Amino acid sequence: MDEQPRRPEFEPTTDFPEFIDADDSIVAAGPSAHDAEVQRRRRFRVRIFAVVAAVLLVGGGFGLVRTVIAVAVSYALFMTGIAVIGAFARPVPDAPPPGELRRVKLTYRCEICGTELRLTLANDQVPEPPRHCSEPMMLTTNLDDVL
């Protein structure tokens, strides 16, 4: 068989591609340090935008109090939205070390509605049965075959 060429490892980034090469700042090694630097720069840009918007609104004839309230609320909403969206971009946690979990093939069935569930990984003990329709499911796998 022909061996397929190996692809380079994918490294996700949280910055815009056009600004990656323009980043001359020294950042400590590790993804969390880079993410913190990107977040710091993003907050700085948003604050600059808020100040410019406030100056334009005050210069445009809006009252100072109305402008400060509008800019503060807009800033809070925008930063909350960025935090919520950023929560979706977190990497998948590493798998547990081998030995903590083992492969099993346990099948459970809900006595009320008939839903079946198959458990494929478990620790060394037999786990508690899952709940469905507010009742514990029945184990349908013969434990002598599993253990």
mmCIF file of C-alpha atoms in Angstrom, residues 69-140:
data_model
loop_
_atom_site.group_PDB
_atom_site.id
_atom_site.type_symbol
_atom_site.label_atom_id
_atom_site.label_comp_id
_atom_site.label_asym_id
_atom_site.label_seq_id
_atom_site.Cartn_x
_atom_site.Cartn_y
_atom_site.Cartn_z
ATOM 1 C CA ILE A 69 -24.091 55.220 29.579
ATOM 2 C CA ALA A 70 -24.420 54.069 25.950
ATOM 3 C CA VAL A 71 -20.705 53.351 25.567
ATOM 4 C CA ALA A 72 -20.502 51.548 28.937
ATOM 5 C CA VAL A 73 -23.497 49.318 28.158
ATOM 6 C CA SER A 74 -22.205 48.593 24.643
ATOM 7 C CA TYR A 75 -18.762 47.726 26.000
ATOM 8 C CA ALA A 76 -20.220 45.408 28.657
ATOM 9 C CA LEU A 77 -22.462 43.621 26.136
ATOM 10 C CA PHE A 78 -19.649 43.228 23.621
ATOM 11 C CA MET A 79 -17.167 41.861 26.174
ATOM 12 C CA THR A 80 -19.807 39.467 27.555
ATOM 13 C CA GLY A 81 -20.508 38.213 24.030
ATOM 14 C CA ILE A 82 -16.801 37.721 23.334
ATOM 15 C CA ALA A 83 -16.426 35.767 26.600
ATOM 16 C CA VAL A 84 -19.381 33.510 25.757
ATOM 17 C CA ILE A 85 -18.150 32.840 22.224
ATOM 18 C CA GLY A 86 -14.608 32.308 23.535
ATOM 19 C CA ALA A 87 -15.894 29.611 25.870
ATOM 20 C CA PHE A 88 -16.800 27.534 22.809
ATOM 21 C CA ALA A 89 -13.243 27.786 21.466
ATOM 22 C CA ARG A 90 -11.566 26.008 24.363
ATOM 23 C CA PRO A 91 -9.610 22.892 23.404
ATOM 24 C CA VAL A 92 -10.914 19.433 24.193
ATOM 25 C CA PRO A 93 -9.395 18.207 27.480
ATOM 26 C CA ASP A 94 -6.763 15.484 27.293
ATOM 27 C CA ALA A 95 -7.866 11.890 27.634
ATOM 28 C CA PRO A 96 -7.367 10.351 31.073
ATOM 29 C CA PRO A 97 -4.162 8.363 31.521
ATOM 30 C CA PRO A 98 -4.403 4.709 30.513
ATOM 31 C CA GLY A 99 -5.358 2.442 33.361
ATOM 32 C CA GLU A 100 -7.967 4.731 34.888
ATOM 33 C CA LEU A 101 -10.679 3.610 32.495
ATOM 34 C CA ARG A 102 -11.212 0.262 30.856
ATOM 35 C CA ARG A 103 -13.284 -0.846 27.909
ATOM 36 C CA VAL A 104 -16.573 -2.459 28.843
ATOM 37 C CA LYS A 105 -19.690 -3.443 26.971
ATOM 38 C CA LEU A 106 -22.562 -2.886 29.395
ATOM 39 C CA THR A 107 -26.076 -2.529 28.034
ATOM 40 C CA TYR A 108 -28.875 -0.865 30.000
ATOM 41 C CA ARG A 109 -32.589 -0.694 29.189
ATOM 42 C CA CYS A 110 -35.275 1.680 30.458
ATOM 43 C CA GLU A 111 -38.238 -0.358 31.709
ATOM 44 C CA ILE A 112 -40.673 2.500 31.091
ATOM 45 C CA CYS A 113 -39.975 3.554 27.495
ATOM 46 C CA GLY A 114 -37.624 0.837 26.228
ATOM 47 C CA THR A 115 -34.641 3.095 25.492
ATOM 48 C CA GLU A 116 -31.367 1.165 25.414
ATOM 49 C CA LEU A 117 -27.958 2.553 26.326
ATOM 50 C CA ARG A 118 -24.522 1.015 25.857
ATOM 51 C CA LEU A 119 -21.638 1.929 28.156
ATOM 52 C CA THR A 120 -18.219 1.494 26.531
ATOM 53 C CA LEU A 121 -15.767 2.902 29.141
ATOM 54 C CA ALA A 122 -15.826 2.519 32.915
ATOM 55 C CA ASN A 123 -13.478 2.473 35.881
ATOM 56 C CA ASP A 124 -12.601 -0.723 37.768
ATOM 57 C CA GLN A 125 -15.943 -0.964 39.586
ATOM 58 C CA VAL A 126 -19.322 -1.659 38.022
ATOM 59 C CA PRO A 127 -20.891 1.809 37.660
ATOM 60 C CA GLU A 128 -24.277 2.796 39.032
ATOM 61 C CA PRO A 129 -26.996 2.381 36.427
ATOM 62 C CA PRO A 130 -27.923 5.558 34.556
ATOM 63 C CA ARG A 131 -31.351 7.108 35.051
ATOM 64 C CA HIS A 132 -33.959 7.502 32.334
ATOM 65 C CA CYS A 133 -37.602 8.557 32.741
ATOM 66 C CA SER A 134 -36.641 9.390 36.361
ATOM 67 C CA GLU A 135 -35.957 5.715 37.106
ATOM 68 C CA PRO A 136 -32.710 3.697 37.166
ATOM 69 C CA MET A 137 -32.203 1.668 33.996
ATOM 70 C CA MET A 138 -31.974 -2.146 34.142
ATOM 71 C CA LEU A 139 -28.674 -3.831 33.310
ATOM 72 C CA THR A 140 -29.337 -6.307 30.487
#
